[in-house]
PDB file of C-alpha atoms and ligand atoms in Angstrom:
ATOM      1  CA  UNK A   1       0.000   0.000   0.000  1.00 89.00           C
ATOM      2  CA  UNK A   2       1.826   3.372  -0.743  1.00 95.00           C
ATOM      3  CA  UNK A   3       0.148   6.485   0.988  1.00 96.00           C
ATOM      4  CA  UNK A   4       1.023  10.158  -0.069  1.00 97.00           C
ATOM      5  CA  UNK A   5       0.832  13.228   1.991  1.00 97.00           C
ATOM      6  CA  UNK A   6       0.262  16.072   0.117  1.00 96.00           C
ATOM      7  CA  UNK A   7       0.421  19.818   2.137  1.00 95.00           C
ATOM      8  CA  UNK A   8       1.756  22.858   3.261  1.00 94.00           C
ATOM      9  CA  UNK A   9       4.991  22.578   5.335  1.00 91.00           C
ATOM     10  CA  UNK A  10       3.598  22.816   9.132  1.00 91.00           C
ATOM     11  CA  UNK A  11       0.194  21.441   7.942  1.00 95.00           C
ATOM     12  CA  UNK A  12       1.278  18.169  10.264  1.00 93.00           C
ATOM     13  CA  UNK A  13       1.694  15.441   7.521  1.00 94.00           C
ATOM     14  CA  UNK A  14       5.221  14.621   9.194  1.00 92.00           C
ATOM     15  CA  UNK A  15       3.551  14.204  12.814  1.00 91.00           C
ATOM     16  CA  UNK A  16       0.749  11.925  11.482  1.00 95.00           C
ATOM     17  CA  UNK A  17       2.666  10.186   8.723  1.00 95.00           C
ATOM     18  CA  UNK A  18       5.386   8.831  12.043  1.00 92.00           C
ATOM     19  CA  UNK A  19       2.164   8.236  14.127  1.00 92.00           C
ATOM     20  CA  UNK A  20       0.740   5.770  11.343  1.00 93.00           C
ATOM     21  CA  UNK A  21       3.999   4.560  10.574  1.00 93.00           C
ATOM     22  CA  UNK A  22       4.581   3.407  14.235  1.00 91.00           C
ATOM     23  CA  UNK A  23       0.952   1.998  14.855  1.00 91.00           C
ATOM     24  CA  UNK A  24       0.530   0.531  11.241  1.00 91.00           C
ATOM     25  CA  UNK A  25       3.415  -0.630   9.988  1.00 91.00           C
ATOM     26  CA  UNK A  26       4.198   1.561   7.634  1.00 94.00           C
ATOM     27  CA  UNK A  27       7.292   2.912   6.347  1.00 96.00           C
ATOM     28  CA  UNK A  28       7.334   6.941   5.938  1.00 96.00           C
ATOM     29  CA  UNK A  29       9.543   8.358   3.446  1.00 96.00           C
ATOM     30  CA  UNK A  30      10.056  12.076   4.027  1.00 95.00           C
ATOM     31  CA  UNK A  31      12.132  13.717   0.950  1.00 96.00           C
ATOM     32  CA  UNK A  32      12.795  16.651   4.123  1.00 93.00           C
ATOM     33  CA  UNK A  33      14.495  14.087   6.224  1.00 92.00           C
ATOM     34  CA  UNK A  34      16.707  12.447   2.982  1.00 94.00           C
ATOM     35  CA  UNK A  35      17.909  15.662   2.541  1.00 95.00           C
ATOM     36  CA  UNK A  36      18.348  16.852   5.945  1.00 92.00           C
ATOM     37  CA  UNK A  37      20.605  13.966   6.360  1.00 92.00           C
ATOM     38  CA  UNK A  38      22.563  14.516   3.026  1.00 95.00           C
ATOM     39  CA  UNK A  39      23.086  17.911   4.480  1.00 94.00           C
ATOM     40  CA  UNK A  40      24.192  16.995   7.560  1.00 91.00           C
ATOM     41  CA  UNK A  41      26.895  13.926   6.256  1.00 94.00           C
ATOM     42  CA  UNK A  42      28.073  16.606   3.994  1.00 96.00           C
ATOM     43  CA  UNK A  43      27.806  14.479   0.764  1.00 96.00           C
ATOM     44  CA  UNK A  44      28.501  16.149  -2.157  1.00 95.00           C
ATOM     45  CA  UNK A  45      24.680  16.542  -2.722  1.00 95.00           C
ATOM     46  CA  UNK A  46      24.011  17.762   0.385  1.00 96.00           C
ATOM     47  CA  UNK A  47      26.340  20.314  -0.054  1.00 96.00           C
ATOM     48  CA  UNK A  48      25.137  21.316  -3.537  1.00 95.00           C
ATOM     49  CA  UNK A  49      21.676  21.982  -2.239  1.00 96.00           C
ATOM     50  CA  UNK A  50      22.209  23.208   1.697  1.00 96.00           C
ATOM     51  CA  UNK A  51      21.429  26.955   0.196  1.00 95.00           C
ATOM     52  CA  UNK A  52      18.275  26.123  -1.678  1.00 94.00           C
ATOM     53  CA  UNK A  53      17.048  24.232   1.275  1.00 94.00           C
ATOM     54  CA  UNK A  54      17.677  26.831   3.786  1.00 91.00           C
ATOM     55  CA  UNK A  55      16.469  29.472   1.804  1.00 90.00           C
ATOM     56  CA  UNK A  56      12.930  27.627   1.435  1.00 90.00           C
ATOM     57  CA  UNK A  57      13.302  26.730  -2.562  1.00 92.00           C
ATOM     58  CA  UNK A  58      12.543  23.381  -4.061  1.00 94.00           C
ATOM     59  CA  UNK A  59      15.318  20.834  -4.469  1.00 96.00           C
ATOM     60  CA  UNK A  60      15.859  19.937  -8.566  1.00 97.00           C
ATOM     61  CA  UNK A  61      13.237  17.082  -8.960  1.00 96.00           C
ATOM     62  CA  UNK A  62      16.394  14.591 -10.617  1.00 96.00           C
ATOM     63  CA  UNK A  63      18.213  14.961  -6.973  1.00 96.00           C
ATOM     64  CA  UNK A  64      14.847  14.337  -4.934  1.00 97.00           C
ATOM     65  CA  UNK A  65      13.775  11.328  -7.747  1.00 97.00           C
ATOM     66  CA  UNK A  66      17.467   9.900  -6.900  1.00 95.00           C
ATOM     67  CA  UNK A  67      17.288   9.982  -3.147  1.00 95.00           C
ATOM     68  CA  UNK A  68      13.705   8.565  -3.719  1.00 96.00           C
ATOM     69  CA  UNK A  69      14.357   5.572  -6.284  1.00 95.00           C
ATOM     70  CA  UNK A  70      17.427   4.575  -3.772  1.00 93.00           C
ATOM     71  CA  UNK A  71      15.510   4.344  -0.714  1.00 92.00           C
ATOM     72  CA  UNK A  72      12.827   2.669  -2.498  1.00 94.00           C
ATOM     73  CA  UNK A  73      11.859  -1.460  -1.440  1.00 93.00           C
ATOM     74  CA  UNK A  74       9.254  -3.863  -3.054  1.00 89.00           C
ATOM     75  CA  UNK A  75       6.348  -4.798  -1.313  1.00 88.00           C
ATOM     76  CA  UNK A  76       6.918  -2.472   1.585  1.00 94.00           C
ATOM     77  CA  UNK A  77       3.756   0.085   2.926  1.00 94.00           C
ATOM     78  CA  UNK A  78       4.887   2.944   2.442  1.00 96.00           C
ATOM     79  CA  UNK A  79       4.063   7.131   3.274  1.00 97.00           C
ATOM     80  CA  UNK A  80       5.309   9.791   1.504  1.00 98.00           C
ATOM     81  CA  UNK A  81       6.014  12.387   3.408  1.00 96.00           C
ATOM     82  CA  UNK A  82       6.026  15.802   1.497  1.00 94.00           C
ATOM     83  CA  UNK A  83       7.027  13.951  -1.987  1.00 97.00           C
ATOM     84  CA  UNK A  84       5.942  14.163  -4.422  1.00 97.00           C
ATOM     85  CA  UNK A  85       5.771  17.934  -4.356  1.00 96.00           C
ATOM     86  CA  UNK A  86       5.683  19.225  -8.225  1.00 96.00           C
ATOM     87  CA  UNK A  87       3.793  17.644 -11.126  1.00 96.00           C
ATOM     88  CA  UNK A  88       6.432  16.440 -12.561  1.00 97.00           C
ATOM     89  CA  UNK A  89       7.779  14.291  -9.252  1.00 97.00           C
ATOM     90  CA  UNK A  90       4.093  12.866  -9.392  1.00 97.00           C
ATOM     91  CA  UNK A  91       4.575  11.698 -12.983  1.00 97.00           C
ATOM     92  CA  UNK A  92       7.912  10.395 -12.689  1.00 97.00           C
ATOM     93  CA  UNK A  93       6.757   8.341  -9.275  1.00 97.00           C
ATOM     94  CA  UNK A  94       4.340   6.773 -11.090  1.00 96.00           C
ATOM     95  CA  UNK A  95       6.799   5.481 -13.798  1.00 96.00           C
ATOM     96  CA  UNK A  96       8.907   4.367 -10.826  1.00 95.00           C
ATOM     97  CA  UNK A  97       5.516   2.446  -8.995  1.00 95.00           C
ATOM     98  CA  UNK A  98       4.561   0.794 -11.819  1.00 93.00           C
ATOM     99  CA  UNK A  99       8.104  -0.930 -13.044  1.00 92.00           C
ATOM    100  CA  UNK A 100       7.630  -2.006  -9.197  1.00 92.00           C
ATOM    101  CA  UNK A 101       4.088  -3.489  -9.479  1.00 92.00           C
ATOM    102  CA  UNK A 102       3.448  -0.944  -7.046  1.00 93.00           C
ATOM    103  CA  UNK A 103       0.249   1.767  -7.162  1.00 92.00           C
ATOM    104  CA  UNK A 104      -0.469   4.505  -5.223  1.00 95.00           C
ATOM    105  CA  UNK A 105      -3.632   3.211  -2.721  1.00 93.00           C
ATOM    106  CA  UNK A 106      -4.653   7.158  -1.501  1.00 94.00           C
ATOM    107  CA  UNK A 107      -3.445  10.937  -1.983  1.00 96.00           C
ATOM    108  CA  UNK A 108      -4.163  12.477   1.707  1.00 96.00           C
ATOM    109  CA  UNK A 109      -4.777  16.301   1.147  1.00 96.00           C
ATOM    110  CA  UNK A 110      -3.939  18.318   5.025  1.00 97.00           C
ATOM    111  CA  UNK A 111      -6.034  21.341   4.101  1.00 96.00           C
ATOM    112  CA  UNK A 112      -5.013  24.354   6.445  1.00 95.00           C
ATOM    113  CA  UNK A 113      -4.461  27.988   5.873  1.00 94.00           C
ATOM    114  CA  UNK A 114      -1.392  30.257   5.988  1.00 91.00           C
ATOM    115  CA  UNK A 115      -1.395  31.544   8.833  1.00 92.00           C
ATOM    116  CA  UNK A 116      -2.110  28.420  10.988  1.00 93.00           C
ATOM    117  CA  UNK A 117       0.790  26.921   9.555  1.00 92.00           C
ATOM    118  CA  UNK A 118       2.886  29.920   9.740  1.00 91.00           C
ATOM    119  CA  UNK A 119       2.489  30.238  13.713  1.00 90.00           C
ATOM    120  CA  UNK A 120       2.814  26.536  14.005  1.00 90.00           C
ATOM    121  CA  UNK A 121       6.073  26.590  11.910  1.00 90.00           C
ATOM    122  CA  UNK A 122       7.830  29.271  14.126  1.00 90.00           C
ATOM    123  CA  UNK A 123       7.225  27.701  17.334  1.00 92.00           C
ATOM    124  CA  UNK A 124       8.152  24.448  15.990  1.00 91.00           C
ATOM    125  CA  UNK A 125      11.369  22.692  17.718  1.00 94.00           C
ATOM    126  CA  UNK A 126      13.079  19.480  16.058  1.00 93.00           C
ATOM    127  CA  UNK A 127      15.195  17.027  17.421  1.00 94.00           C
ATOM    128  CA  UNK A 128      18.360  17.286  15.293  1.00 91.00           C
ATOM    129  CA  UNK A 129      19.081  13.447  16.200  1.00 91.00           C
ATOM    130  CA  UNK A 130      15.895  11.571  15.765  1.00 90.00           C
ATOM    131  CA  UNK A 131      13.545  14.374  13.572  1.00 87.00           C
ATOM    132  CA  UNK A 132      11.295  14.117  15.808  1.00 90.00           C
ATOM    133  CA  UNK A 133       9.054  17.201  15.728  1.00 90.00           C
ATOM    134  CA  UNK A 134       7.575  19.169  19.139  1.00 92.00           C
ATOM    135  CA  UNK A 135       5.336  22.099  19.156  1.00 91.00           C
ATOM    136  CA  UNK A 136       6.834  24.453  22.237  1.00 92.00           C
ATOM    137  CA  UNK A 137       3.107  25.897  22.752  1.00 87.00           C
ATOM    138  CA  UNK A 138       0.578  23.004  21.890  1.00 86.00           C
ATOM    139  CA  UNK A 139       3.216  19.474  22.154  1.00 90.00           C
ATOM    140  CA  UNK A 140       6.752  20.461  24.101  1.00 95.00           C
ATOM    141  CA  UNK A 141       9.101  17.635  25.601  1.00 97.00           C
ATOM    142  CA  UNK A 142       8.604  16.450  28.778  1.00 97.00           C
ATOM    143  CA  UNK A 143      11.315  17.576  29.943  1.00 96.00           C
ATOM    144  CA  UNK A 144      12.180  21.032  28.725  1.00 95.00           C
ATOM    145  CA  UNK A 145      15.220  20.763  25.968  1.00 95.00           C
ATOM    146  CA  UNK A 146      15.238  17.223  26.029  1.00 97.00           C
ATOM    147  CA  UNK A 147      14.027  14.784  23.406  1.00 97.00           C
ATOM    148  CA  UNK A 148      11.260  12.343  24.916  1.00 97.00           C
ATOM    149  CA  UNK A 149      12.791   9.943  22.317  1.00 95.00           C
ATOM    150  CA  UNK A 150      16.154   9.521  22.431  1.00 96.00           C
ATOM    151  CA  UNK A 151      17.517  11.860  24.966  1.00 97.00           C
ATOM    152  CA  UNK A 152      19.093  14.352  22.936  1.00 97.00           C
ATOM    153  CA  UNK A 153      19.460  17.975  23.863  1.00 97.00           C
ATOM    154  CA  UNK A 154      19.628  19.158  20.408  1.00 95.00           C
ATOM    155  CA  UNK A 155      15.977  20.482  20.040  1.00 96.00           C
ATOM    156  CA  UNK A 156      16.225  23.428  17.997  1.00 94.00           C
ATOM    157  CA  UNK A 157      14.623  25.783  15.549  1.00 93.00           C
ATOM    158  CA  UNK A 158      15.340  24.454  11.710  1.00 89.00           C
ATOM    159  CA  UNK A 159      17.205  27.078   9.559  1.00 87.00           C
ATOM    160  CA  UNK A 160      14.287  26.994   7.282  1.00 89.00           C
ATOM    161  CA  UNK A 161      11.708  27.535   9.952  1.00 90.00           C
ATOM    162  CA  UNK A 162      13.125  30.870  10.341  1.00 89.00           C
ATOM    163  CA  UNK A 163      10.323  33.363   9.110  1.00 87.00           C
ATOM    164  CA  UNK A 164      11.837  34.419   5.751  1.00 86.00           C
ATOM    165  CA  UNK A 165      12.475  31.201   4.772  1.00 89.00           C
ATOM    166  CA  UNK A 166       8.836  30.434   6.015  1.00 91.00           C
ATOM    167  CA  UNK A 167       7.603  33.105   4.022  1.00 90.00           C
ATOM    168  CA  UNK A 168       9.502  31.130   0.923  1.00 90.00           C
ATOM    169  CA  UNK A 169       8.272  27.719   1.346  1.00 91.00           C
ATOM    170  CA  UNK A 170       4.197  29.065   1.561  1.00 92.00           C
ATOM    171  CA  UNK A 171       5.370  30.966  -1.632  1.00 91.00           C
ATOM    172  CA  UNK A 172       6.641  28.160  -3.588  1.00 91.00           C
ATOM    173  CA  UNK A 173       3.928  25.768  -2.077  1.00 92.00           C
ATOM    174  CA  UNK A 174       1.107  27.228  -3.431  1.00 91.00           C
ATOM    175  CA  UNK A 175       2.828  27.777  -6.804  1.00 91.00           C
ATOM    176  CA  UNK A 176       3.209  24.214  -7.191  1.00 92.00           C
ATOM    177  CA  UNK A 177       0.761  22.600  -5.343  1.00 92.00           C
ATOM    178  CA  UNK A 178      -2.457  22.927  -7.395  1.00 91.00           C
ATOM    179  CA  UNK A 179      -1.582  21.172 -10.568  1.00 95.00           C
ATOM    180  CA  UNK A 180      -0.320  18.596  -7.987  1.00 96.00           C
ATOM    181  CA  UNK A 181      -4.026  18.394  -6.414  1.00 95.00           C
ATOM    182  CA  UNK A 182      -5.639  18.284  -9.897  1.00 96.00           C
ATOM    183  CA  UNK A 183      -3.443  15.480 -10.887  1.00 97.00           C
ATOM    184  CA  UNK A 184      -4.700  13.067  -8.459  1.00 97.00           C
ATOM    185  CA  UNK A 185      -8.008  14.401  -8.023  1.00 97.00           C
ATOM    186  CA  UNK A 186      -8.621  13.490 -11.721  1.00 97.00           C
ATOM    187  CA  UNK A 187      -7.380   9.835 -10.887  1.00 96.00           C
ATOM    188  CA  UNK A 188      -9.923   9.746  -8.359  1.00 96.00           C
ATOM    189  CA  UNK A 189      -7.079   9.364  -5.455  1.00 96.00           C
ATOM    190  CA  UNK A 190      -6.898  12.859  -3.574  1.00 96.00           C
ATOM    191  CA  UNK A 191      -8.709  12.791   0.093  1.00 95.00           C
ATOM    192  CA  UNK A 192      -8.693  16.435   2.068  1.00 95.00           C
ATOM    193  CA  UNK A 193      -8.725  16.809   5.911  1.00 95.00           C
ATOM    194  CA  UNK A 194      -9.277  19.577   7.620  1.00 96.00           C
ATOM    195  CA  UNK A 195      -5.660  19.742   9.315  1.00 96.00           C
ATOM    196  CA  UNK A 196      -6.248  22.947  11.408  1.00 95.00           C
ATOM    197  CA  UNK A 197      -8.592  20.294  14.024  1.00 95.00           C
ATOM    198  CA  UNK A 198      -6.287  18.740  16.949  1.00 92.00           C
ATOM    199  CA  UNK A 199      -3.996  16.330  15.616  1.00 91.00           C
ATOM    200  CA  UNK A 200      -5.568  14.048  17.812  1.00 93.00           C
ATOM    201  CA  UNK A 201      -8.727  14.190  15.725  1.00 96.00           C
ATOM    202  CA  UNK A 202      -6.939  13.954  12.391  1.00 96.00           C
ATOM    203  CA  UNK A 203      -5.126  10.760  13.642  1.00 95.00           C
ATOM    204  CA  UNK A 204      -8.509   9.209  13.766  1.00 94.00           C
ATOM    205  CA  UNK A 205      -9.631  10.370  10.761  1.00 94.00           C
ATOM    206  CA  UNK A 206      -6.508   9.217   9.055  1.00 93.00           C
ATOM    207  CA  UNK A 207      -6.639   5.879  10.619  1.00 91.00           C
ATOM    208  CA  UNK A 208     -10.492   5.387  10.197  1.00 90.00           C
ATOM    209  CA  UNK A 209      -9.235   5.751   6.283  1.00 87.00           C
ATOM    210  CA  UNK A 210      -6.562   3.727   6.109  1.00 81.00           C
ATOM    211  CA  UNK A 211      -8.529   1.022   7.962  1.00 75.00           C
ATOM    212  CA  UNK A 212     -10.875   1.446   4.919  1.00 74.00           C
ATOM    213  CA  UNK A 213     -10.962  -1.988   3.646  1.00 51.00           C
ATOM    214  CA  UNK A 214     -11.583   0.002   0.705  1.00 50.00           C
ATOM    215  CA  UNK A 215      -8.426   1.599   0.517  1.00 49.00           C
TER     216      UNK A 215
HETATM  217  P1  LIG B   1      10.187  19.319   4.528  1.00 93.04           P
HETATM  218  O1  LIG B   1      10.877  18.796   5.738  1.00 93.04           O
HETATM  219  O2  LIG B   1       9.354  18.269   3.839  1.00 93.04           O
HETATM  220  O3  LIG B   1       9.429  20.597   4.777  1.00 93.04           O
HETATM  221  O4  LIG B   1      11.341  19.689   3.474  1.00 93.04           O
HETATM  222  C1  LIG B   1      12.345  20.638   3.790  1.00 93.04           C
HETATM  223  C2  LIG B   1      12.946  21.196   2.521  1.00 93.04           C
HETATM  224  O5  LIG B   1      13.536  20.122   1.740  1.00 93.04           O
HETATM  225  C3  LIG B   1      11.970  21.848   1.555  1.00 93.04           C
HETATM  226  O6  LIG B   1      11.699  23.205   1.906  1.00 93.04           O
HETATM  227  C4  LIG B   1      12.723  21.737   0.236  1.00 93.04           C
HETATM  228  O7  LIG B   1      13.796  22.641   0.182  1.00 93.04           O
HETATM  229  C5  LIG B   1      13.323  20.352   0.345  1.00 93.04           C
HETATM  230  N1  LIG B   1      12.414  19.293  -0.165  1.00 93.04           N
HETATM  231  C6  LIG B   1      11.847  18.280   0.559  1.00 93.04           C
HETATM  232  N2  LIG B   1      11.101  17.493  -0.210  1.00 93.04           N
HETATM  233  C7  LIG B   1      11.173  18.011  -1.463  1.00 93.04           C
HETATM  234  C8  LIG B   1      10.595  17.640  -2.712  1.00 93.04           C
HETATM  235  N3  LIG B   1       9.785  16.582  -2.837  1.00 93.04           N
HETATM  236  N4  LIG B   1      10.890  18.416  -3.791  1.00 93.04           N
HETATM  237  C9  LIG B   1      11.714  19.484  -3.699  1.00 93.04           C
HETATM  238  N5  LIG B   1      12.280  19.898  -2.551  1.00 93.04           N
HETATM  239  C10 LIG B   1      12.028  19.166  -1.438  1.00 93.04           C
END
């Protein structure tokens, strides 16, 4: 079964695509944390795309289709997290799914508005060692600066939550997102949640779906 998560950075598609992946045996696949991690190891790609990434542009869609195809197992669940994210990633993953006998089961749409996500993004703190995300208003650590899942003290800010590069990332978003959205609305796929509820509440909705026998 291969989910994708389609929405606005901050919209919460990382959050619930980890949740699902934990309690349904799912793999996620989040193009932000393949890159991250290039960045961070220094590869040669990383380096060639740290200043696009931390200035909120895209990555070129042959570097994100290469991280993707490499990563990439048969007969595995899979979410994708924030990928595909132009039309052209969306055409060229379904070349890639079908050599693999593998189709895409559901498009999730997380529906929210700028300025939710913008307010969620700059009070959002990651953990630098494990990704794992924390809201300091709504969802902070138990223990202040401390990761409740593997101990690290590296909770921080990510460059590209910084508000220009915020700014950015809505920007090119919204530029790219609607031919997305067409494209798998007129294969019947694309689902929309309202993603500004609780995340508790979207968790069930997303689960109630992808208990769908249906699905
Ligand atoms: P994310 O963690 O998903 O918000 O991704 C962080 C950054 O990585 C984005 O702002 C882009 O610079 C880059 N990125 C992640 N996924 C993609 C993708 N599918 N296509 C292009 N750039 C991407």
């Amino acid at each position: 079964m291969i989910l994708i998560f389609l929405g606005m950075p901050g919209s919460g598609k990382g959050t619930q695509a980890q949740l699902l992946a934990q309690h349904h045996n799912f793999v996620q696949l989040s193009t932000g944390d393949l890159i991250r991690h290039e960045i961070s190891g220094k590869t040669p790609r990383g380096l060639a795309i740290q200043n696009l990434v931390e200035a909120g542009e895209y990555v070129p869609d042959e570097i994100i289709l290469e991280l993707v195809e490499s990563n990439l197992l048969r007969g595995v669940k899979y979410i994708f997290d924030g990928f595909p994210r132009t039309l052209n990633q969306a055409v060229m993953l379904d070349k890639i799914l079908k050599e693999r006998g593998m189709p895409v089961s559901r498009v999730i749409q997380f529906a929210i508005d700028d300025k939710t996500v913008s307010e969620r993004l700059s009070s959002r703190l990651t953990c630098m060692k494990c990704n794992h995300v924390y809201n300091r208003m709504t969802s902070p650590p138990v223990k202040e600066g401390v990761c409740d899942e593997c101990g690290s003290t590296e909770l921080k800010l990510r460059k590209d939550d910084q508000p220009q590069s915020i700014a950015k990332r809505l920007k090119v978003y919204e530029e790219q997102a609607k031919p997305l959205e067409d494209y798998y609305i007129s294969q019947g796929l694309l689902i929309s949640l309202d993603a500004s509820l609780p995340a508790q509440t979207v968790g069930q909705q997303l689960e109630s779906l992808v208990l769908d026998r249906n699905v």
